[in-house]
XYZ file of C-alpha atoms in Angstrom:
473
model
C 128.827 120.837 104.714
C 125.525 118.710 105.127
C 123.046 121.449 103.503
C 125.404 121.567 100.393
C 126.030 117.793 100.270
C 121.767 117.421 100.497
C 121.350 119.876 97.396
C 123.620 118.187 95.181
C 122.100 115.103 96.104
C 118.641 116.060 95.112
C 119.592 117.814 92.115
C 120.974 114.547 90.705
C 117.501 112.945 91.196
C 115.617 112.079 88.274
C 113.143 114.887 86.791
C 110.066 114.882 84.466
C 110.768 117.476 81.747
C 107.974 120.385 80.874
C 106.872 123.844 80.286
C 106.675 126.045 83.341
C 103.430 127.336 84.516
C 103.415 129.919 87.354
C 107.323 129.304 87.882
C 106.516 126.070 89.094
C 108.323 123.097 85.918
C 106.391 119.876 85.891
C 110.239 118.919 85.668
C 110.205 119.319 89.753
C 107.810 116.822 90.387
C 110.291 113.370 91.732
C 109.341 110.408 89.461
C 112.270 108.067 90.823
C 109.932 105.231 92.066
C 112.368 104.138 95.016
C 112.440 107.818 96.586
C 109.950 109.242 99.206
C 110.661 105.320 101.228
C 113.106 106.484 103.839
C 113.728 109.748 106.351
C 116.924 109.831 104.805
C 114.623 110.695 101.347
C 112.911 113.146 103.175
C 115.850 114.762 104.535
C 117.195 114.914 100.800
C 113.949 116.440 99.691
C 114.319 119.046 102.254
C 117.530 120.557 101.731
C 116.956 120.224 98.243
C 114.465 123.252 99.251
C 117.011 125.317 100.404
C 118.411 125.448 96.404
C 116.173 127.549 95.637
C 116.021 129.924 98.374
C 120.017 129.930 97.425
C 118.728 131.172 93.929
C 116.140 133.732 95.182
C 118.191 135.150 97.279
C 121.010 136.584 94.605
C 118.167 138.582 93.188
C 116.889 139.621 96.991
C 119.105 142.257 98.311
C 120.262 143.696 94.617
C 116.730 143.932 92.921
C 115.108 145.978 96.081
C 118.053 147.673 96.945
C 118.520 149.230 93.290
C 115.203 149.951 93.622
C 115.672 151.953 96.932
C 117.792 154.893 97.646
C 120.978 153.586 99.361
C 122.523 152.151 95.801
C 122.304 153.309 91.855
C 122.639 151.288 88.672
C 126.096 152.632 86.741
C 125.246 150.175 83.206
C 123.104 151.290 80.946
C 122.264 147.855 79.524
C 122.126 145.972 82.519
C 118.281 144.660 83.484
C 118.241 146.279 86.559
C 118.444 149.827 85.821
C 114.849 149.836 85.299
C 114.145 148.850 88.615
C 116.373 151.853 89.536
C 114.794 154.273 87.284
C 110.673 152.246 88.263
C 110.426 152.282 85.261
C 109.836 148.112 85.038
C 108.047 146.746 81.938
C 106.527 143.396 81.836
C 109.215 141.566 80.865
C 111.900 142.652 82.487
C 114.073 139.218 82.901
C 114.586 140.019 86.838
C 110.434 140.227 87.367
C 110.347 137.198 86.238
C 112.647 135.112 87.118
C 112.087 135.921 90.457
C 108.443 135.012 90.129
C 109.835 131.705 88.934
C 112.309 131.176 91.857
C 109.952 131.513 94.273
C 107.012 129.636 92.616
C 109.818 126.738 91.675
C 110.680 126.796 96.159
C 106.464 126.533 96.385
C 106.686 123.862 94.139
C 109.459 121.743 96.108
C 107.538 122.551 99.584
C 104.099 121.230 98.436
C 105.651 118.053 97.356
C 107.158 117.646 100.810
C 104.075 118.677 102.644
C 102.256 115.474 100.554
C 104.232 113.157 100.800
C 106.321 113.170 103.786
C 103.157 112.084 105.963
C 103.369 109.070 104.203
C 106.647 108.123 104.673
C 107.078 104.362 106.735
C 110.301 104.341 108.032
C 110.475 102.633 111.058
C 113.985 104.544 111.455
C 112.175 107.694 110.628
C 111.013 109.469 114.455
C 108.473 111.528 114.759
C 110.787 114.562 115.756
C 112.535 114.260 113.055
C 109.721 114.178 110.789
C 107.796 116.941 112.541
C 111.372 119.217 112.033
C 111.451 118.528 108.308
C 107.813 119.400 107.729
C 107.928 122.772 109.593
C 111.200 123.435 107.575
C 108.789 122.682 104.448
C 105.904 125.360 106.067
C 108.212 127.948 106.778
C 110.008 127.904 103.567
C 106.230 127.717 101.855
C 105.468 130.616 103.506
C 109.216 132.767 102.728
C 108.362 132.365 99.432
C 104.937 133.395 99.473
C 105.742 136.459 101.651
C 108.477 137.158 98.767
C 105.923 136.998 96.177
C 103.544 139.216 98.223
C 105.639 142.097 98.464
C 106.748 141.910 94.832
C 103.390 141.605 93.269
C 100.843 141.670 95.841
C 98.484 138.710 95.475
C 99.264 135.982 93.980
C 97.985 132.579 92.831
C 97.448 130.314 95.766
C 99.020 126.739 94.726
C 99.690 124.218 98.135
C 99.767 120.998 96.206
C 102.127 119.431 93.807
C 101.411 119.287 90.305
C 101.211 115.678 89.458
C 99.466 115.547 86.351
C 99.467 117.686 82.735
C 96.199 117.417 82.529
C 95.588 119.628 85.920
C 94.564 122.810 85.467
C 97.151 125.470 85.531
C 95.142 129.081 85.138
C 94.686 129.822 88.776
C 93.739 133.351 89.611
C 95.328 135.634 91.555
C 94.013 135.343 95.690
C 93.666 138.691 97.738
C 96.745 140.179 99.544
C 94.242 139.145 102.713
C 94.211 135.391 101.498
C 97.881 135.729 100.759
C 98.383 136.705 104.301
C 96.162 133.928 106.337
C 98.403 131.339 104.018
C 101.943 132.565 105.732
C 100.941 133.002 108.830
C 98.970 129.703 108.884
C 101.664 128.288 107.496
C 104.696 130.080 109.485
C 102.090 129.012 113.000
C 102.772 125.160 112.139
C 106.007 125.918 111.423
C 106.840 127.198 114.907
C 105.207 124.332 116.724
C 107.280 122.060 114.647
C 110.544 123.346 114.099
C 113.728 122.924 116.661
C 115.086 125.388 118.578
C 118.396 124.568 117.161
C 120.627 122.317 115.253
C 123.559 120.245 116.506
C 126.095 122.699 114.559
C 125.724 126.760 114.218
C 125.862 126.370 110.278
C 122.645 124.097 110.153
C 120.922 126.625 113.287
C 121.503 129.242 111.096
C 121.270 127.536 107.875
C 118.045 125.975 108.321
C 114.547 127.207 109.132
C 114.252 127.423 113.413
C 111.764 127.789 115.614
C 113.571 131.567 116.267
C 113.467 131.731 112.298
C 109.753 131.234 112.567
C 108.973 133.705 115.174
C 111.189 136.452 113.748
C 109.733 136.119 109.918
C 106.297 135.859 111.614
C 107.091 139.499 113.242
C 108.224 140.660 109.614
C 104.550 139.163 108.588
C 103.085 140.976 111.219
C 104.366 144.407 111.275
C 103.901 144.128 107.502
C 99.688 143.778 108.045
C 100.131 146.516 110.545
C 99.352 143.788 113.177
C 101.206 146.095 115.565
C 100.892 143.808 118.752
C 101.376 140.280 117.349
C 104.564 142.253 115.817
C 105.599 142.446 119.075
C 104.767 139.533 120.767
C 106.893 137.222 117.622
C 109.817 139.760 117.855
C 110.319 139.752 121.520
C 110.539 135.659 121.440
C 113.396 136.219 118.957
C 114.803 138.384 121.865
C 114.420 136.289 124.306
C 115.999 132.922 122.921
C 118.977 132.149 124.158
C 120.270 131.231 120.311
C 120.573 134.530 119.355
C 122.726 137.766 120.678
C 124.106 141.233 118.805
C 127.328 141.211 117.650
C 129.713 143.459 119.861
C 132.610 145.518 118.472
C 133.788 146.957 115.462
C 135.905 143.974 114.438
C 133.613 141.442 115.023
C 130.553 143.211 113.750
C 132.576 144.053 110.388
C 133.811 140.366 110.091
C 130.168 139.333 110.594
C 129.891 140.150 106.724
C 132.735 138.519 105.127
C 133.284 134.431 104.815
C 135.287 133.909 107.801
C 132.396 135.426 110.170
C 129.710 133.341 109.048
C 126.330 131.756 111.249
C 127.209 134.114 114.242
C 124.490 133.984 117.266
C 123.310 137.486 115.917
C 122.306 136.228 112.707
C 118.618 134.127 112.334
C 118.057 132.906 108.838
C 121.365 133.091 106.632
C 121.488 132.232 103.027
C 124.734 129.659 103.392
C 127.516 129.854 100.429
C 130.786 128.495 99.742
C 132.696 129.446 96.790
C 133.003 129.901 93.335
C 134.130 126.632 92.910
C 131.159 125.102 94.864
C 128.554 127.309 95.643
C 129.422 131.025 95.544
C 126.730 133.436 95.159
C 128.764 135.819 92.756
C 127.255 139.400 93.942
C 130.627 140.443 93.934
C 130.670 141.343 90.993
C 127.663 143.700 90.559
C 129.282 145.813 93.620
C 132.974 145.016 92.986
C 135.024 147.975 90.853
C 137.291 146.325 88.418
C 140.409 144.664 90.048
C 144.332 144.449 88.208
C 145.740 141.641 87.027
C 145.327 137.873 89.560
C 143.326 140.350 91.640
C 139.546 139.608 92.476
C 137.304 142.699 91.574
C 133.750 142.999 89.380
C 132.296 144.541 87.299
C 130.865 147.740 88.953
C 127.364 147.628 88.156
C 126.173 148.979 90.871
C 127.547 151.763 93.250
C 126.682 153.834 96.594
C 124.452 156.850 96.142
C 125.791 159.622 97.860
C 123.099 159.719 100.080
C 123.873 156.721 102.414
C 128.061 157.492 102.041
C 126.772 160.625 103.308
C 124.448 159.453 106.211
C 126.860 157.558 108.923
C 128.206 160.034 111.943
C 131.563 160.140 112.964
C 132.644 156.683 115.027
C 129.894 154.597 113.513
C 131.738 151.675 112.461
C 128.443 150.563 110.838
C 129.652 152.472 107.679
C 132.620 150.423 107.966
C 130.716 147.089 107.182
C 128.963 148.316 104.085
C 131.188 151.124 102.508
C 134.399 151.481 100.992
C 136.793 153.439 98.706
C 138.958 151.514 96.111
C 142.722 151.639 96.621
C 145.147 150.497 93.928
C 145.919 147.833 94.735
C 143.630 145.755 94.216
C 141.502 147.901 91.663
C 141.841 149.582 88.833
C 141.109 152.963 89.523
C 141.305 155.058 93.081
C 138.613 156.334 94.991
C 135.597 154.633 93.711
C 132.658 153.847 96.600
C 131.733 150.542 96.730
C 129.768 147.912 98.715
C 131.861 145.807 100.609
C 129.210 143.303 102.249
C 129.512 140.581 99.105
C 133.143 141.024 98.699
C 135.049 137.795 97.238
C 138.123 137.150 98.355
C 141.594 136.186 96.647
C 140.968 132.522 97.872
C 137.544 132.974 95.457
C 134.719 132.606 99.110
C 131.424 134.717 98.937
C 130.442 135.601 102.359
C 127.166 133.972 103.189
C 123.637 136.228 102.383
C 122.153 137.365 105.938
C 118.127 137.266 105.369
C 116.909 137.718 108.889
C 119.203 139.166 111.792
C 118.513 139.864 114.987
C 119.521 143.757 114.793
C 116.558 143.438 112.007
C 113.996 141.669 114.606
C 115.084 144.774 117.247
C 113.989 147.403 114.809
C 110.816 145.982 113.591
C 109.797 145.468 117.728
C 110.955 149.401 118.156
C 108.969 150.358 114.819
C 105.626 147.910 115.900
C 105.827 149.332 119.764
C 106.426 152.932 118.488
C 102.850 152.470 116.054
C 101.098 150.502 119.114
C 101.686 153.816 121.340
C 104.757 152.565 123.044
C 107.013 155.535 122.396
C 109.300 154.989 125.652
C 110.159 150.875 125.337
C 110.705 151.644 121.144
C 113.133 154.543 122.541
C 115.037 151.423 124.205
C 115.115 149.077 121.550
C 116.492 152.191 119.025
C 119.055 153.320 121.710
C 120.384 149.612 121.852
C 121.051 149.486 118.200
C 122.665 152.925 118.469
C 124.849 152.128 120.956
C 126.083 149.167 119.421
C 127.058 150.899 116.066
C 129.458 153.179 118.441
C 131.240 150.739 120.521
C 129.156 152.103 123.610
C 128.117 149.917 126.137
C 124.743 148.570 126.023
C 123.113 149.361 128.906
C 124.449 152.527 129.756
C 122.498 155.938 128.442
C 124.658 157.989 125.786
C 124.944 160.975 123.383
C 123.724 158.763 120.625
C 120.610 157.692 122.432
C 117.260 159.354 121.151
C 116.468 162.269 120.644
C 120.220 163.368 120.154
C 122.059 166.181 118.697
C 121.725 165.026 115.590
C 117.653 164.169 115.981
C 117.275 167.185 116.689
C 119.035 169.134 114.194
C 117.546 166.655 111.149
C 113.954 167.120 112.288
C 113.772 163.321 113.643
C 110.210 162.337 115.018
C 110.989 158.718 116.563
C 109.543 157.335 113.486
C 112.208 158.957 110.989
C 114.786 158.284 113.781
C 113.254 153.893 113.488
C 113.431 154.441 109.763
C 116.834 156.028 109.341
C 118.531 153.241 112.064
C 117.252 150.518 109.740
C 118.955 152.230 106.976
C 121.788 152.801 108.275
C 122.264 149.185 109.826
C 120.485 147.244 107.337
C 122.316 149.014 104.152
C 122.649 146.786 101.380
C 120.523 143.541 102.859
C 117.552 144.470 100.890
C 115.461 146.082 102.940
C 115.111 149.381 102.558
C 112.584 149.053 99.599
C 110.153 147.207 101.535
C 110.586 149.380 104.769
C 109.415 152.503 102.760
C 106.345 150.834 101.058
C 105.148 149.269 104.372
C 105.497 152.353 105.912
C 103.760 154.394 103.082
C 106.947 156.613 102.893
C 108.482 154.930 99.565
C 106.156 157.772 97.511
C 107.542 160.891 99.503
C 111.315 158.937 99.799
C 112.176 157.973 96.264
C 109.239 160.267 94.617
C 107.429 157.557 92.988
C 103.303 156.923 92.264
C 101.912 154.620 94.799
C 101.063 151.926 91.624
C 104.913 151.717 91.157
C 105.112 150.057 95.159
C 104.433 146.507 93.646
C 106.409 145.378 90.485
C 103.818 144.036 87.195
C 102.814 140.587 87.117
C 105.482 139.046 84.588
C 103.659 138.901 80.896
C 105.093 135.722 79.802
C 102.907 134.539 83.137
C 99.912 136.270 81.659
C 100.665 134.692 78.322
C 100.492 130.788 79.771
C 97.871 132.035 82.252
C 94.591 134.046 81.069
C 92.861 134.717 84.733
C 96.168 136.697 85.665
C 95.124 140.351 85.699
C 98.133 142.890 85.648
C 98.855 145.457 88.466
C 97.994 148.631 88.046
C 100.132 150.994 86.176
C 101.534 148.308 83.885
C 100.390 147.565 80.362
């Protein structure tokens, strides 16, 4: 496993301790004299990158689901029922630390941005160091576009702290500043970046060209840039890398550790076990488990709502849904998620950030805002027909508008917004499909203010020019 092998390596290299400032530790800055020399260094420094998109991403799909309406905190005491209730104070431990995650990632790109340029390395091609520096862009930019539609905008920071003495109280840039950065940064990427890897784990484990184009389309449709939405989504579609998953078995196998890096999948968030790298969201989904049995802890749970919302024969429901049986739990008939299972032989499947079932949806949702009604119907009806086992091509019963449009109201924007629901469930994307849309007021019943989370206050305590979002004290 060359990504895992890469991150242990550069964890063992040599850091300066500090303070952290803006989630980014002084203690991230390399100091070993003999690194930064070879490609091999570079390499090393790249992967070590991927660390912390590893750590952002256990917080990801639990912290913005909780806060949507597909799951529901069941502990009182644990720090995410606040998110649940939006009722988030300033120092809610999950705020922050993902503030930190993501700064930390900035941190670890803008050192390879510097100094990989200055590499000489006669060994060292130019491919190989264009590849690593788009991996470094792209991953610059997934972390800002996390932080954006956390907080909104955020300090700007594109080069490595290299001194104590530098000055750490950077305001916050506009959400419009924010913006030009990823997509600036996402546009090198792509020219950059290969197609593909020599193995599927690295294609899917590592920042692509596809990667590029499909979080570019997230970007996109996220600024209401309805047309460059499309244009970056139907690239996705159109390279050769990537395909849907077909049938039940496969698609429900695509979640769980033995279904890993399939073609449908475009970024994936690669984990081993709890021995070596397991992600351990098994146990905030997990009911509790008898004896040499692997279960959780059940801090989180279905709502009724989404056990509710899968039809007859859609073996979508399958993927995401369960009810305990005894053995292996506890207690009978409890929901639960089943996408972060662990199993007996202790592997976490692998965290799916981008798929292309994903990229399909947003191109339906930005063609269905540019005016496009017919070719969105397409790209919905595809999905649909997928979930059922139907062939692809062929028109159906589930196709839009059907039966059940009709009788729930659906416009072919609800009909966009309930798909993504249903096939995204538990990836962590519901929450920010309802703010982009404006819907997450009228959905979940909250005040527009509560859309962004507050800046963390031990930020605003190290950093004066911070000003808080509004709605927080």
């Amino acid at each position: 496993m060359k990504i895992v092998r890469y991150i242990f390596l550069f964890a063992a290299i040599n850091f300066i301790q500090g303070c952290s400032v803006n989630g980014l530790n002084p203690e991230d800055r390399i100091v070993d004299v003999n690194f930064w020399k070879t490609g091999a260094d570079a390499e090393a420094a790249v992967i070590g990158i991927y660390d912390k998109v590893q750590s952002q991403a256990k917080q990801d799909p639990v912290a913005f689901d909780v806060g949507a309406d597909a799951l529901g905190v069941l502990q009182v005491t644990d720090d995410y029922l606040p998110i649940d209730q939006h009722n988030i104070t300033v120092d809610n431990p999950r705020v922050r630390d993902y503030w930190e995650n993501n700064y930390a990632g900035i941190h670890r790109t803008n050192d390879v941005i510097k100094r990989i340029p200055g590499i000489n390395d006669a060994s060292f091609t130019p491919l190989q160091r264009d590849n690593l520096l788009g991996e470094a862009y792209f991953l610059r930019a997934y972390f800002y576009f996390n932080l954006l539609r956390a907080y909104g905008g955020v300090p700007i920071i594109t080069v490595p702290y290299e001194s104590f003495n530098a000055d750490f109280t950077i305001p916050r840039a506009t959400v419009d500043e924010v913006y030009a950065l990823i997509i600036s940064d996402l546009q090198i990427a792509e020219t950059k970046l290969l197609l593909k890897f020599g193995d599927e784990m690295q294609t899917r484990g590592r920042a692509t060209k596809g990667a590029a184009n499909a979080l570019l389309a997230k970007v996109f449709l996220t600024k209401k840039d309805y047309p460059n939405a499309v244009i970056q989504a139907t690239k996705v579609i159109e390279n050769p890398n990537y395909a849907l998953t077909i049938g039940r078995t496969n698609y429900i196998n695509m979640f769980t550790p033995n279904g890993r890096n399939t073609r449908e999948s475009i970024f994936e968030i690669q984990f081993i076990s709890s021995a070596i790298e397991g992600h351990g969201l098994h146990r905030y989904y997990m009911p509790l488990a008898n004896a040499n049995q692997i279960g959780g802890e059940y801090i989180m749970a279905p709502t009724a709502k989404i056990i509710s919302a899968y039809e007859t024969g859609d073996f979508r429901k399958d993927a995401s849904l369960a009810l305990t049986t005894n053995p292996p739990f506890r207690t009978v008939g409890q929901p639960y998620v089943t996408k972060y299972v662990r199993t007996l032989a202790n592997l976490d499947a692998n965290i799916i950030a981008i798929r292309l079932a994903d990229v399909m949806l947003m191109k339906a949702e930005a063609l269905m805002r540019d005016g496009k009604p017919a070719d969105a119907t397409g790209m919905l009806n595809t999905i649909r027909r997928r979930a059922f086992g139907l062939d692809l091509n062929t028109v159906s019963v589930r196709d839009f508008p059907s039966a059940s449009d009709i009788t729930k109201g659906y416009t072919l924007e609800l009909a966009i917004e309930n798909e993504r629901f249903l096939e995204l469930a538990f990836e962590g994307h519901r929450w920010h499909d309802l703010v982009r849309t404006g819907r997450a007021t009228t959905v979940l019943g909250i005040v527009a203010e509560k859309c962004l989370w507050p800046i963390p206050q031990r930020e605003r305590d190290r950093n004066p020019r911070l000003d808080q979002n509004l709605g927080y004290n």
